[in-house]
Amino acid sequence: MSTGKLLLSPDRFALTIERLCCQLIEDWDNFADACVVGIQPRGVALADRIHSRLTALTGNPDIPYGKLDITFYRDDFRLHDKPLAPHPNDMDFLVAGKKVLLVDDVLYTGRTIQAAFSALQHYGRAQVVELLVLVDRRFNRQLPIQADYVGISVDALDEAYVKVHWKENHGVDEILLFDKKHPA
Amino acid sequence: MSKKLSTRHLIGIKDITADDIRLIFETADNFKEVINRPIKKVPSLRDITVANIFFESSTRTRISFELAERRLSADIVNFAASSSSVSKGETLLDTVNNILAMKVDMVVMRHPAPGACVYLSQRIPANVVNAGDGTHEHPTQALLDAFSIREKLGDVAGKNVAIIGDILHSRVALSNVFCLQKLGAKVRVCGPPTLIPHHYRELGVEVSYDVRDTLRWCDVANVLRIQLERQDIKYFPSLREYHQYFGITRQMLDELDREIVIMHPGPINRGVELSSDVADSPHSIILQQVENGVAIRMAVLYLLAAQEQLSTT
């Protein structure tokens, strides 16, 4: 296995999450009438952290938190040789009239976010939707979609692959850059 | 890691693997959540057209397939043999090819002749889903039955499942035997000797003619309807006598030392194979089976459609 280049070390990682939460509170105050929606599967790890930190910082214990699976809304259905495997969807509230913070780990082509918009529409007409991502690969977009809150921006070739490791799953919080897609 | 089915068509449970069944169940879990949302619809199959071809009457299966297709946003055409050119003498292959010429991607078919779906799947390019072929197989029913057992009891493996009633004329029984055995359950069939074919012993299932003993043995009793429309001769003296010997009543369940699950693929003949108080009791998961049927059929259609590469040329 090739080792990737370290883009964000564990201590910087924690600082970045803290900075994003502070930015959010600056803009959104105490999150009354707001909700956090993580995109399955990889956006949820980030959304878990953001949601628990926001709860602690705002003192508002009732910020609604949903996990949105966008598999059935993707535009590349039938373009792969294997079916896209869905993940559990857990949204027990409607977003009608709410401010929605959509959370994903890496913003790359923008197609995941486009699918997330379609999925989100099924839960009502949100008042505002804003997007938070940990990594913005800003030169690889295929659709006109931009994030409102960004952890780090990465300028990389299309062949490159950015991977976010989480303490819960990989033992350490870090972001790595690989030369080739899908390292073994 | 995403997986795929080992087949392009769902003809029978006999032809698919235990891994296929588990993949269908995992996918159906997600669709069960979808159909319980405020908006019960996803756009996955928006570019797919499905023909529902029913050469035999059906209420529940046809509605269930139709809802599954609509909730996946597929375009659908319905075709019932009674109101079609079949009554003018057209062959099955001609009928289906004419429908396919109108650019249909999948065919869901019910037919009175066993093997009709295999025949079709070897001759047409579309995916074929068997919605019941004569007395052969009814794969989606077996899948939803096993899915309902898994939901109620946590797992199918290691459970004792009894299939009680008209085994001879039942495609549900045969598909259920294959499905339950592949998932590791023990299966027993029970009914009057005239309605249990000898070849069932060769499938590795127990055969019993004693319904009380069978109820004591089983964790789940899947009770089948007496299919009078398929019975050209008398297999038992009267329905009243059948109920006396093989009908399941509340009293029989109360005599057991534990709770068992009662299932029925429908339509129920109340007072024949099940008394009304059993059909409506908390033991019965008959209506959950119907709900799971939509999720299972969505999963089957989704997985089959997903395997067909979209040609972008």
CSV table of C-alpha atoms in Angstrom, one decimal:
chain,number,residue,atom,x,y,z
A,1,MET,CA,0.0,0.0,0.0
A,2,SER,CA,1.3,3.4,-0.9
A,3,THR,CA,1.4,5.9,2.0
A,4,GLY,CA,-0.4,9.1,1.3
A,5,LYS,CA,0.8,12.6,1.9
A,6,LEU,CA,-0.5,14.0,5.2
A,7,LEU,CA,-2.7,17.1,4.5
A,8,LEU,CA,-4.0,17.6,8.0
A,9,SER,CA,-2.5,16.1,11.2
A,10,PRO,CA,-4.6,15.0,14.2
A,11,ASP,CA,-4.0,18.1,16.3
A,12,ARG,CA,-4.7,20.5,13.4
A,13,PHE,CA,-7.8,18.3,12.6
A,14,ALA,CA,-9.4,19.1,16.0
A,15,LEU,CA,-8.6,22.8,15.6
A,16,THR,CA,-10.3,22.8,12.1
A,17,ILE,CA,-13.5,21.2,13.5
A,18,GLU,CA,-13.5,23.7,16.4
A,19,ARG,CA,-13.0,26.6,14.0
A,20,LEU,CA,-15.9,25.4,11.8
A,21,CYS,CA,-18.2,25.2,14.8
A,22,CYS,CA,-17.3,28.7,15.9
A,23,GLN,CA,-17.9,30.1,12.5
A,24,LEU,CA,-21.3,28.4,12.4
A,25,ILE,CA,-22.4,29.8,15.7
A,26,GLU,CA,-21.2,33.3,14.6
A,27,ASP,CA,-23.5,33.0,11.6
A,28,TRP,CA,-26.3,30.9,12.9
A,29,ASP,CA,-26.5,31.9,16.6
A,30,ASN,CA,-28.0,29.2,18.7
A,31,PHE,CA,-29.4,27.0,16.0
A,32,ALA,CA,-33.1,27.5,16.8
A,33,ASP,CA,-35.1,26.4,13.7
A,34,ALA,CA,-31.9,24.9,12.3
A,35,CYS,CA,-30.9,21.3,11.8
A,36,VAL,CA,-27.8,19.3,10.8
A,37,VAL,CA,-28.0,16.7,8.1
A,38,GLY,CA,-25.0,14.4,7.4
A,39,ILE,CA,-24.7,12.6,4.1
A,40,GLN,CA,-24.3,8.8,4.4
A,41,PRO,CA,-21.9,7.1,4.8
A,42,ARG,CA,-18.8,9.4,5.1
A,43,GLY,CA,-20.4,12.7,5.8
A,44,VAL,CA,-22.0,11.2,8.9
A,45,ALA,CA,-18.7,10.8,10.8
A,46,LEU,CA,-18.0,14.6,10.4
A,47,ALA,CA,-21.7,15.5,11.1
A,48,ASP,CA,-21.5,13.5,14.4
A,49,ARG,CA,-18.6,15.6,15.6
A,50,ILE,CA,-20.0,18.9,14.4
A,51,HIS,CA,-23.4,18.1,15.9
A,52,SER,CA,-22.1,17.1,19.3
A,53,ARG,CA,-19.7,20.1,19.4
A,54,LEU,CA,-22.5,22.5,18.4
A,55,THR,CA,-24.7,21.1,21.1
A,56,ALA,CA,-22.0,21.7,23.7
A,57,LEU,CA,-21.1,25.2,22.5
A,58,THR,CA,-24.6,26.6,22.0
A,59,GLY,CA,-26.2,24.8,25.0
A,60,ASN,CA,-29.1,23.9,22.8
A,61,PRO,CA,-29.7,20.1,23.3
A,62,ASP,CA,-32.4,19.9,20.7
A,63,ILE,CA,-30.7,20.6,17.4
A,64,PRO,CA,-32.3,18.0,15.0
A,65,TYR,CA,-29.8,15.7,13.5
A,66,GLY,CA,-30.5,13.5,10.4
A,67,LYS,CA,-28.5,11.0,8.4
A,68,LEU,CA,-29.4,11.2,4.7
A,69,ASP,CA,-28.7,8.3,2.3
A,70,ILE,CA,-28.6,9.6,-1.3
A,71,THR,CA,-28.0,6.2,-3.1
A,72,PHE,CA,-31.4,6.1,-4.7
A,73,TYR,CA,-31.0,9.7,-6.0
A,74,ARG,CA,-27.7,9.4,-7.6
A,75,ASP,CA,-27.3,10.2,-11.3
A,76,ASP,CA,-24.8,7.4,-12.0
A,77,PHE,CA,-27.3,4.5,-11.5
A,78,ARG,CA,-26.6,1.8,-14.0
A,79,LEU,CA,-23.2,3.3,-15.0
A,80,HIS,CA,-21.3,0.9,-12.7
A,81,ASP,CA,-21.0,-2.8,-13.1
A,82,LYS,CA,-22.2,-3.4,-9.6
A,83,PRO,CA,-25.4,-1.9,-7.9
A,84,LEU,CA,-24.8,1.0,-5.7
A,85,ALA,CA,-25.1,-0.2,-2.1
A,86,PRO,CA,-27.4,1.9,0.0
A,87,HIS,CA,-26.8,2.9,3.7
A,88,PRO,CA,-29.4,3.4,6.4
A,89,ASN,CA,-31.3,6.6,6.2
A,90,ASP,CA,-32.3,8.1,9.5
A,91,MET,CA,-34.3,11.4,9.2
A,92,ASP,CA,-37.1,11.6,11.8
A,93,PHE,CA,-38.0,15.2,11.1
A,94,LEU,CA,-39.1,17.4,8.2
A,95,VAL,CA,-36.9,20.3,7.0
A,96,ALA,CA,-39.8,22.5,5.9
A,97,GLY,CA,-39.1,26.1,7.0
A,98,LYS,CA,-35.9,25.1,8.7
A,99,LYS,CA,-32.3,26.2,8.1
A,100,VAL,CA,-30.4,23.1,7.0
A,101,LEU,CA,-26.7,22.5,7.5
A,102,LEU,CA,-25.7,19.8,5.0
A,103,VAL,CA,-22.5,18.1,5.9
A,104,ASP,CA,-20.1,15.9,3.8
A,105,ASP,CA,-16.5,15.0,4.2
A,106,VAL,CA,-15.1,15.8,0.7
A,107,LEU,CA,-16.6,18.1,-1.9
A,108,TYR,CA,-15.3,16.8,-5.3
A,109,THR,CA,-17.4,16.8,-8.4
A,110,GLY,CA,-20.5,18.1,-6.7
A,111,ARG,CA,-22.7,15.3,-7.9
A,112,THR,CA,-23.2,13.9,-4.4
A,113,ILE,CA,-24.5,17.3,-3.2
A,114,GLN,CA,-26.8,17.5,-6.2
A,115,ALA,CA,-28.3,14.1,-5.3
A,116,ALA,CA,-28.5,15.3,-1.7
A,117,PHE,CA,-30.6,18.3,-2.8
A,118,SER,CA,-33.1,15.9,-4.5
A,119,ALA,CA,-33.3,13.7,-1.5
A,120,LEU,CA,-33.7,16.7,0.9
A,121,GLN,CA,-36.6,18.0,-1.1
A,122,HIS,CA,-38.6,14.9,-0.1
A,123,TYR,CA,-38.5,16.2,3.5
A,124,GLY,CA,-40.1,19.6,2.7
A,125,ARG,CA,-39.0,23.0,1.5
A,126,ALA,CA,-36.1,24.1,3.6
A,127,GLN,CA,-35.8,27.9,4.3
A,128,VAL,CA,-32.0,27.8,3.6
A,129,VAL,CA,-29.6,25.1,2.8
A,130,GLU,CA,-25.9,25.7,3.5
A,131,LEU,CA,-23.1,23.3,2.9
A,132,LEU,CA,-20.2,22.4,5.2
A,133,VAL,CA,-17.3,20.2,4.0
A,134,LEU,CA,-14.0,19.2,5.6
A,135,VAL,CA,-12.1,19.1,2.3
A,136,ASP,CA,-12.9,21.2,-0.8
A,137,ARG,CA,-11.2,19.9,-4.0
A,138,ARG,CA,-11.9,23.2,-5.6
A,139,PHE,CA,-10.6,22.5,-9.2
A,140,ASN,CA,-12.4,19.2,-9.8
A,141,ARG,CA,-16.0,20.4,-9.9
A,142,GLN,CA,-18.4,19.1,-12.6
A,143,LEU,CA,-21.4,21.1,-11.4
A,144,PRO,CA,-21.7,24.7,-10.2
A,145,ILE,CA,-21.8,23.9,-6.4
A,146,GLN,CA,-19.8,25.6,-3.7
A,147,ALA,CA,-19.4,25.0,0.0
A,148,ASP,CA,-20.3,27.7,2.6
A,149,TYR,CA,-17.9,26.3,5.2
A,150,VAL,CA,-14.6,24.6,4.3
A,151,GLY,CA,-12.1,22.8,6.5
A,152,ILE,CA,-9.2,22.8,4.1
A,153,SER,CA,-9.0,23.5,0.4
A,154,VAL,CA,-7.0,21.0,-1.7
A,155,ASP,CA,-5.7,21.6,-5.2
A,156,ALA,CA,-5.0,18.2,-6.7
A,157,LEU,CA,-5.2,16.5,-10.1
A,158,ASP,CA,-8.3,14.5,-11.1
A,159,GLU,CA,-6.4,11.2,-10.7
A,160,ALA,CA,-5.6,12.0,-7.0
A,161,TYR,CA,-7.6,10.7,-4.1
A,162,VAL,CA,-8.3,12.4,-0.8
A,163,LYS,CA,-9.1,10.2,2.1
A,164,VAL,CA,-10.3,11.3,5.5
A,165,HIS,CA,-9.5,9.0,8.4
A,166,TRP,CA,-11.6,9.0,11.6
A,167,LYS,CA,-10.6,8.1,15.1
A,168,GLU,CA,-13.8,5.9,15.3
A,169,ASN,CA,-13.0,3.9,12.2
A,170,HIS,CA,-9.3,4.2,11.6
A,171,GLY,CA,-7.8,4.9,15.0
A,172,VAL,CA,-6.6,8.4,14.1
A,173,ASP,CA,-8.1,11.7,12.8
A,174,GLU,CA,-6.2,12.8,9.7
A,175,ILE,CA,-6.5,13.7,6.0
A,176,LEU,CA,-4.3,12.0,3.4
A,177,LEU,CA,-3.7,12.6,-0.3
A,178,PHE,CA,-2.9,9.7,-2.6
A,179,ASP,CA,-1.6,9.9,-6.2
A,180,LYS,CA,-4.0,7.3,-7.5
A,181,LYS,CA,-7.7,6.7,-7.0
A,182,HIS,CA,-8.8,4.0,-4.5
A,183,PRO,CA,-5.5,3.0,-2.9
A,184,ALA,CA,-5.5,-0.6,-1.7
B,1,MET,CA,-18.4,-3.2,-0.6
B,2,SER,CA,-21.1,-3.3,-3.1
B,3,LYS,CA,-22.3,-6.7,-4.4
B,4,LYS,CA,-24.4,-7.9,-7.2
B,5,LEU,CA,-26.8,-10.7,-7.8
B,6,SER,CA,-25.7,-13.9,-9.6
B,7,THR,CA,-28.5,-13.7,-12.1
B,8,ARG,CA,-30.2,-11.4,-14.6
B,9,HIS,CA,-33.6,-12.8,-14.0
B,10,LEU,CA,-35.6,-13.9,-10.9
B,11,ILE,CA,-37.2,-17.1,-12.1
B,12,GLY,CA,-37.1,-19.2,-8.9
B,13,ILE,CA,-35.3,-19.3,-5.6
B,14,LYS,CA,-33.8,-22.7,-6.7
B,15,ASP,CA,-31.6,-20.7,-9.1
B,16,ILE,CA,-30.2,-18.1,-6.8
B,17,THR,CA,-27.7,-18.3,-3.9
B,18,ALA,CA,-27.9,-17.6,-0.2
B,19,ASP,CA,-25.8,-14.5,-0.8
B,20,ASP,CA,-28.3,-13.3,-3.4
B,21,ILE,CA,-31.0,-13.7,-0.8
B,22,ARG,CA,-29.1,-11.8,1.8
B,23,LEU,CA,-28.3,-9.0,-0.6
B,24,ILE,CA,-32.0,-8.7,-1.5
B,25,PHE,CA,-32.8,-8.5,2.3
B,26,GLU,CA,-30.2,-5.8,3.0
B,27,THR,CA,-31.4,-3.7,0.1
B,28,ALA,CA,-35.0,-4.3,1.2
B,29,ASP,CA,-34.2,-2.9,4.7
B,30,ASN,CA,-33.4,0.4,3.0
B,31,PHE,CA,-36.6,0.3,0.9
B,32,LYS,CA,-38.7,-0.5,3.9
B,33,GLU,CA,-37.5,2.8,5.4
B,34,VAL,CA,-38.3,4.6,2.1
B,35,ILE,CA,-41.9,3.4,2.0
B,36,ASN,CA,-42.4,4.6,5.6
B,37,ARG,CA,-41.3,8.2,4.8
B,38,PRO,CA,-43.8,11.0,4.2
B,39,ILE,CA,-42.8,10.9,0.5
B,40,LYS,CA,-42.5,7.3,-0.3
B,41,LYS,CA,-40.8,7.6,-3.6
B,42,VAL,CA,-37.2,7.6,-5.0
B,43,PRO,CA,-36.1,8.3,-8.5
B,44,SER,CA,-33.8,5.3,-9.1
B,45,LEU,CA,-35.7,3.6,-11.9
B,46,ARG,CA,-36.8,6.8,-13.6
B,47,ASP,CA,-35.3,5.6,-17.0
B,48,ILE,CA,-36.8,2.1,-16.8
B,49,THR,CA,-40.1,0.8,-18.2
B,50,VAL,CA,-41.6,-2.3,-16.6
B,51,ALA,CA,-44.4,-4.4,-18.2
B,52,ASN,CA,-46.6,-6.3,-15.7
B,53,ILE,CA,-48.0,-9.2,-17.7
B,54,PHE,CA,-50.6,-11.2,-15.8
B,55,PHE,CA,-52.0,-14.3,-17.5
B,56,GLU,CA,-53.7,-15.3,-14.2
B,57,SER,CA,-55.7,-13.2,-11.9
B,58,SER,CA,-54.0,-11.6,-8.9
B,59,THR,CA,-54.8,-8.8,-6.6
B,60,ARG,CA,-52.1,-8.6,-4.0
B,61,THR,CA,-49.1,-9.5,-6.0
B,62,ARG,CA,-50.0,-7.2,-8.9
B,63,ILE,CA,-50.7,-4.2,-6.7
B,64,SER,CA,-47.5,-4.9,-4.7
B,65,PHE,CA,-45.4,-5.1,-7.8
B,66,GLU,CA,-47.1,-2.0,-9.2
B,67,LEU,CA,-46.5,0.0,-6.1
B,68,ALA,CA,-42.9,-1.2,-5.9
B,69,GLU,CA,-42.4,0.0,-9.5
B,70,ARG,CA,-44.1,3.3,-8.9
B,71,ARG,CA,-42.1,4.0,-5.7
B,72,LEU,CA,-38.9,3.5,-7.7
B,73,SER,CA,-40.3,6.0,-10.3
B,74,ALA,CA,-40.4,3.4,-13.1
B,75,ASP,CA,-42.8,3.8,-16.0
B,76,ILE,CA,-45.2,0.9,-16.1
B,77,VAL,CA,-47.6,-0.8,-18.5
B,78,ASN,CA,-50.1,-3.3,-17.2
B,79,PHE,CA,-51.4,-6.2,-19.2
B,80,ALA,CA,-54.1,-8.7,-18.2
B,81,ALA,CA,-54.5,-11.7,-20.5
B,82,SER,CA,-58.3,-11.7,-20.2
B,83,SER,CA,-58.6,-8.3,-22.0
B,84,SER,CA,-55.9,-8.9,-24.7
B,85,SER,CA,-55.0,-10.5,-28.0
B,86,VAL,CA,-54.2,-13.7,-26.2
B,87,SER,CA,-57.9,-14.5,-26.4
B,88,LYS,CA,-57.5,-14.0,-30.2
B,89,GLY,CA,-54.9,-16.8,-30.3
B,90,GLU,CA,-51.5,-15.0,-30.1
B,91,THR,CA,-48.6,-17.0,-28.6
B,92,LEU,CA,-46.8,-16.0,-25.4
B,93,LEU,CA,-43.6,-15.1,-27.2
B,94,ASP,CA,-45.4,-13.0,-29.8
B,95,THR,CA,-47.4,-11.1,-27.1
B,96,VAL,CA,-44.2,-10.4,-25.1
B,97,ASN,CA,-42.1,-9.5,-28.1
B,98,ASN,CA,-44.8,-7.0,-29.2
B,99,ILE,CA,-44.6,-5.4,-25.8
B,100,LEU,CA,-40.8,-5.3,-25.9
B,101,ALA,CA,-40.8,-3.7,-29.3
B,102,MET,CA,-42.2,-0.7,-27.5
B,103,LYS,CA,-38.9,-0.5,-25.5
B,104,VAL,CA,-39.7,-2.2,-22.3
B,105,ASP,CA,-36.7,-3.0,-20.0
B,106,MET,CA,-38.2,-5.5,-17.5
B,107,VAL,CA,-41.1,-8.0,-17.6
B,108,VAL,CA,-42.9,-9.1,-14.4
B,109,MET,CA,-45.0,-12.1,-15.4
B,110,ARG,CA,-47.5,-14.4,-13.9
B,111,HIS,CA,-48.6,-17.4,-15.9
B,112,PRO,CA,-50.6,-20.6,-15.3
B,113,ALA,CA,-47.9,-22.8,-17.0
B,114,PRO,CA,-44.9,-23.9,-14.9
B,115,GLY,CA,-41.7,-22.9,-16.7
B,116,ALA,CA,-43.3,-20.0,-18.7
B,117,CYS,CA,-40.8,-17.5,-17.2
B,118,VAL,CA,-37.7,-19.7,-18.0
B,119,TYR,CA,-39.0,-20.1,-21.5
B,120,LEU,CA,-39.4,-16.3,-21.8
B,121,SER,CA,-36.1,-15.4,-20.2
B,122,GLN,CA,-34.2,-17.6,-22.7
B,123,ARG,CA,-35.8,-15.8,-25.6
B,124,ILE,CA,-36.0,-12.1,-24.8
B,125,PRO,CA,-33.4,-9.4,-23.9
B,126,ALA,CA,-35.4,-7.9,-21.0
B,127,ASN,CA,-35.0,-8.9,-17.3
B,128,VAL,CA,-37.8,-11.4,-16.3
B,129,VAL,CA,-39.2,-11.5,-12.8
B,130,ASN,CA,-41.5,-14.4,-12.0
B,131,ALA,CA,-44.6,-13.4,-10.2
B,132,GLY,CA,-45.8,-17.0,-10.0
B,133,ASP,CA,-45.7,-19.7,-12.8
B,134,GLY,CA,-48.4,-22.3,-12.3
B,135,THR,CA,-47.5,-24.7,-9.4
B,136,HIS,CA,-43.8,-24.1,-9.9
B,137,GLU,CA,-42.4,-21.1,-8.0
B,138,HIS,CA,-43.3,-17.7,-6.6
B,139,PRO,CA,-39.9,-16.3,-5.6
B,140,THR,CA,-40.9,-12.9,-4.4
B,141,GLN,CA,-43.5,-14.4,-2.0
B,142,ALA,CA,-40.8,-16.7,-0.5
B,143,LEU,CA,-38.4,-13.8,-0.2
B,144,LEU,CA,-41.0,-11.7,1.6
B,145,ASP,CA,-42.0,-14.6,3.9
B,146,ALA,CA,-38.4,-15.2,4.9
B,147,PHE,CA,-37.8,-11.4,5.3
B,148,SER,CA,-40.8,-11.3,7.6
B,149,ILE,CA,-39.5,-14.2,9.7
B,150,ARG,CA,-36.1,-12.5,9.9
B,151,GLU,CA,-37.8,-9.2,11.0
B,152,LYS,CA,-40.0,-11.0,13.6
B,153,LEU,CA,-37.5,-13.5,15.0
B,154,GLY,CA,-34.2,-11.8,14.2
B,155,ASP,CA,-32.9,-14.6,12.0
B,156,VAL,CA,-34.1,-17.4,9.8
B,157,ALA,CA,-31.2,-19.8,10.4
B,158,GLY,CA,-32.0,-22.5,13.0
B,159,LYS,CA,-35.7,-21.8,13.1
B,160,ASN,CA,-38.3,-24.5,12.6
B,161,VAL,CA,-40.8,-23.5,9.9
B,162,ALA,CA,-43.9,-25.5,9.0
B,163,ILE,CA,-45.8,-25.1,5.8
B,164,ILE,CA,-49.3,-26.3,6.3
B,165,GLY,CA,-52.1,-26.9,3.8
B,166,ASP,CA,-52.3,-27.5,0.1
B,167,ILE,CA,-48.7,-28.3,-0.8
B,168,LEU,CA,-49.5,-30.0,-4.1
B,169,HIS,CA,-50.9,-27.0,-5.8
B,170,SER,CA,-48.7,-24.4,-4.2
B,171,ARG,CA,-45.9,-22.5,-5.8
B,172,VAL,CA,-45.5,-20.6,-2.6
B,173,ALA,CA,-44.6,-23.9,-0.8
B,174,LEU,CA,-41.9,-24.9,-3.2
B,175,SER,CA,-40.2,-21.4,-3.3
B,176,ASN,CA,-40.5,-21.3,0.5
B,177,VAL,CA,-38.7,-24.6,0.9
B,178,PHE,CA,-35.8,-23.5,-1.3
B,179,CYS,CA,-35.5,-20.1,0.4
B,180,LEU,CA,-35.8,-21.3,4.0
B,181,GLN,CA,-33.3,-24.2,3.4
B,182,LYS,CA,-30.8,-21.8,1.8
B,183,LEU,CA,-31.0,-19.6,4.8
B,184,GLY,CA,-30.5,-22.5,7.2
B,185,ALA,CA,-34.0,-23.1,8.6
B,186,LYS,CA,-35.5,-26.6,9.1
B,187,VAL,CA,-38.7,-27.1,7.1
B,188,ARG,CA,-41.6,-29.4,7.6
B,189,VAL,CA,-44.7,-29.7,5.3
B,190,CYS,CA,-48.0,-30.7,6.8
B,191,GLY,CA,-51.4,-31.4,5.2
B,192,PRO,CA,-53.6,-34.3,4.1
B,193,PRO,CA,-51.7,-37.1,2.3
B,194,THR,CA,-53.5,-36.4,-0.9
B,195,LEU,CA,-52.2,-32.8,-1.0
B,196,ILE,CA,-48.5,-33.6,-0.3
B,197,PRO,CA,-46.5,-34.8,-3.3
B,198,HIS,CA,-44.1,-37.7,-2.6
B,199,HIS,CA,-41.1,-35.8,-4.1
B,200,TYR,CA,-41.1,-33.4,-1.2
B,201,ARG,CA,-39.2,-35.9,0.9
B,202,GLU,CA,-36.4,-35.8,-1.6
B,203,LEU,CA,-36.0,-32.0,-1.0
B,204,GLY,CA,-34.9,-32.8,2.5
B,205,VAL,CA,-38.0,-31.6,4.3
B,206,GLU,CA,-40.0,-33.5,7.0
B,207,VAL,CA,-43.5,-34.6,6.1
B,208,SER,CA,-46.2,-34.8,8.7
B,209,TYR,CA,-49.9,-35.4,8.6
B,210,ASP,CA,-50.5,-34.3,12.1
B,211,VAL,CA,-51.1,-30.6,12.5
B,212,ARG,CA,-51.1,-30.5,16.3
B,213,ASP,CA,-47.7,-32.2,16.4
B,214,THR,CA,-46.5,-29.8,13.7
B,215,LEU,CA,-47.6,-26.7,15.7
B,216,ARG,CA,-45.7,-28.1,18.8
B,217,TRP,CA,-42.6,-28.5,16.6
B,218,CYS,CA,-42.5,-25.2,14.8
B,219,ASP,CA,-41.5,-21.6,15.5
B,220,VAL,CA,-43.4,-20.3,12.5
B,221,ALA,CA,-46.4,-21.8,10.7
B,222,ASN,CA,-46.9,-20.6,7.2
B,223,VAL,CA,-50.5,-21.6,6.4
B,224,LEU,CA,-51.5,-22.0,2.8
B,225,ARG,CA,-54.9,-21.6,1.1
B,226,ILE,CA,-56.7,-24.6,-0.3
B,227,GLN,CA,-56.6,-23.8,-4.0
B,228,LEU,CA,-60.0,-25.1,-5.1
B,229,GLU,CA,-59.6,-23.5,-8.5
B,230,ARG,CA,-56.7,-25.8,-9.3
B,231,GLN,CA,-58.3,-28.9,-7.9
B,232,ASP,CA,-59.9,-30.9,-10.7
B,233,ILE,CA,-60.7,-33.9,-8.5
B,234,LYS,CA,-61.7,-34.3,-4.8
B,235,TYR,CA,-58.6,-34.4,-2.5
B,236,PHE,CA,-60.6,-34.4,0.7
B,237,PRO,CA,-64.3,-35.0,1.5
B,238,SER,CA,-65.4,-31.4,2.4
B,239,LEU,CA,-64.0,-28.0,3.5
B,240,ARG,CA,-65.7,-28.5,6.8
B,241,GLU,CA,-63.8,-31.8,7.3
B,242,TYR,CA,-60.6,-30.1,6.2
B,243,HIS,CA,-61.1,-27.5,8.9
B,244,GLN,CA,-61.8,-30.1,11.5
B,245,TYR,CA,-58.5,-31.9,10.8
B,246,PHE,CA,-56.1,-29.3,9.5
B,247,GLY,CA,-57.6,-25.9,10.2
B,248,ILE,CA,-55.8,-23.8,12.9
B,249,THR,CA,-57.9,-22.4,15.7
B,250,ARG,CA,-57.3,-20.2,18.7
B,251,GLN,CA,-57.7,-23.2,21.0
B,252,MET,CA,-54.9,-25.1,19.3
B,253,LEU,CA,-52.5,-22.1,19.8
B,254,ASP,CA,-53.6,-21.6,23.4
B,255,GLU,CA,-52.6,-25.3,24.1
B,256,LEU,CA,-49.0,-24.7,23.1
B,257,ASP,CA,-46.4,-23.9,25.7
B,258,ARG,CA,-44.9,-21.0,23.7
B,259,GLU,CA,-45.9,-18.4,21.1
B,260,ILE,CA,-45.6,-19.3,17.5
B,261,VAL,CA,-45.8,-16.9,14.5
B,262,ILE,CA,-48.7,-17.4,12.0
B,263,MET,CA,-48.1,-16.4,8.4
B,264,HIS,CA,-50.4,-16.7,5.3
B,265,PRO,CA,-49.6,-15.6,1.8
B,266,GLY,CA,-53.3,-14.6,1.2
B,267,PRO,CA,-56.0,-14.7,0.2
B,268,ILE,CA,-57.3,-16.3,3.4
B,269,ASN,CA,-60.3,-18.6,3.4
B,270,ARG,CA,-61.5,-17.7,6.9
B,271,GLY,CA,-62.9,-20.8,8.7
B,272,VAL,CA,-61.0,-23.2,6.4
B,273,GLU,CA,-57.3,-23.2,6.9
B,274,LEU,CA,-57.4,-20.5,9.6
B,275,SER,CA,-60.2,-19.5,12.0
B,276,SER,CA,-60.9,-15.8,12.0
B,277,ASP,CA,-59.6,-15.2,15.6
B,278,VAL,CA,-56.2,-16.7,14.6
B,279,ALA,CA,-56.0,-14.6,11.4
B,280,ASP,CA,-56.6,-11.4,13.5
B,281,SER,CA,-54.6,-12.5,16.5
B,282,PRO,CA,-51.3,-10.9,17.6
B,283,HIS,CA,-49.6,-14.2,16.5
B,284,SER,CA,-50.4,-13.4,12.9
B,285,ILE,CA,-48.0,-11.3,10.9
B,286,ILE,CA,-50.1,-11.5,7.7
B,287,LEU,CA,-50.3,-7.7,7.2
B,288,GLN,CA,-46.6,-7.2,7.9
B,289,GLN,CA,-46.0,-9.7,5.1
B,290,VAL,CA,-47.9,-7.6,2.7
B,291,GLU,CA,-46.0,-4.4,3.7
B,292,ASN,CA,-42.7,-6.3,3.4
B,293,GLY,CA,-43.8,-7.5,-0.1
B,294,VAL,CA,-43.4,-4.0,-1.5
B,295,ALA,CA,-40.0,-3.5,0.0
B,296,ILE,CA,-38.8,-6.9,-1.2
B,297,ARG,CA,-40.1,-6.3,-4.7
B,298,MET,CA,-38.5,-2.8,-4.8
B,299,ALA,CA,-35.2,-4.5,-3.8
B,300,VAL,CA,-35.4,-7.2,-6.5
B,301,LEU,CA,-36.3,-4.6,-9.3
B,302,TYR,CA,-33.6,-2.2,-8.1
B,303,LEU,CA,-30.9,-4.9,-8.0
B,304,LEU,CA,-31.8,-6.4,-11.4
B,305,ALA,CA,-32.1,-3.0,-13.1
B,306,ALA,CA,-28.8,-1.8,-11.5
B,307,GLN,CA,-26.9,-4.6,-13.1
B,308,GLU,CA,-27.9,-3.7,-16.6
B,309,GLN,CA,-25.3,-1.2,-17.9
B,310,LEU,CA,-26.9,1.9,-19.2
B,311,SER,CA,-25.8,2.3,-22.8
B,312,THR,CA,-24.9,6.0,-23.3
B,313,THR,CA,-24.2,5.7,-27.0
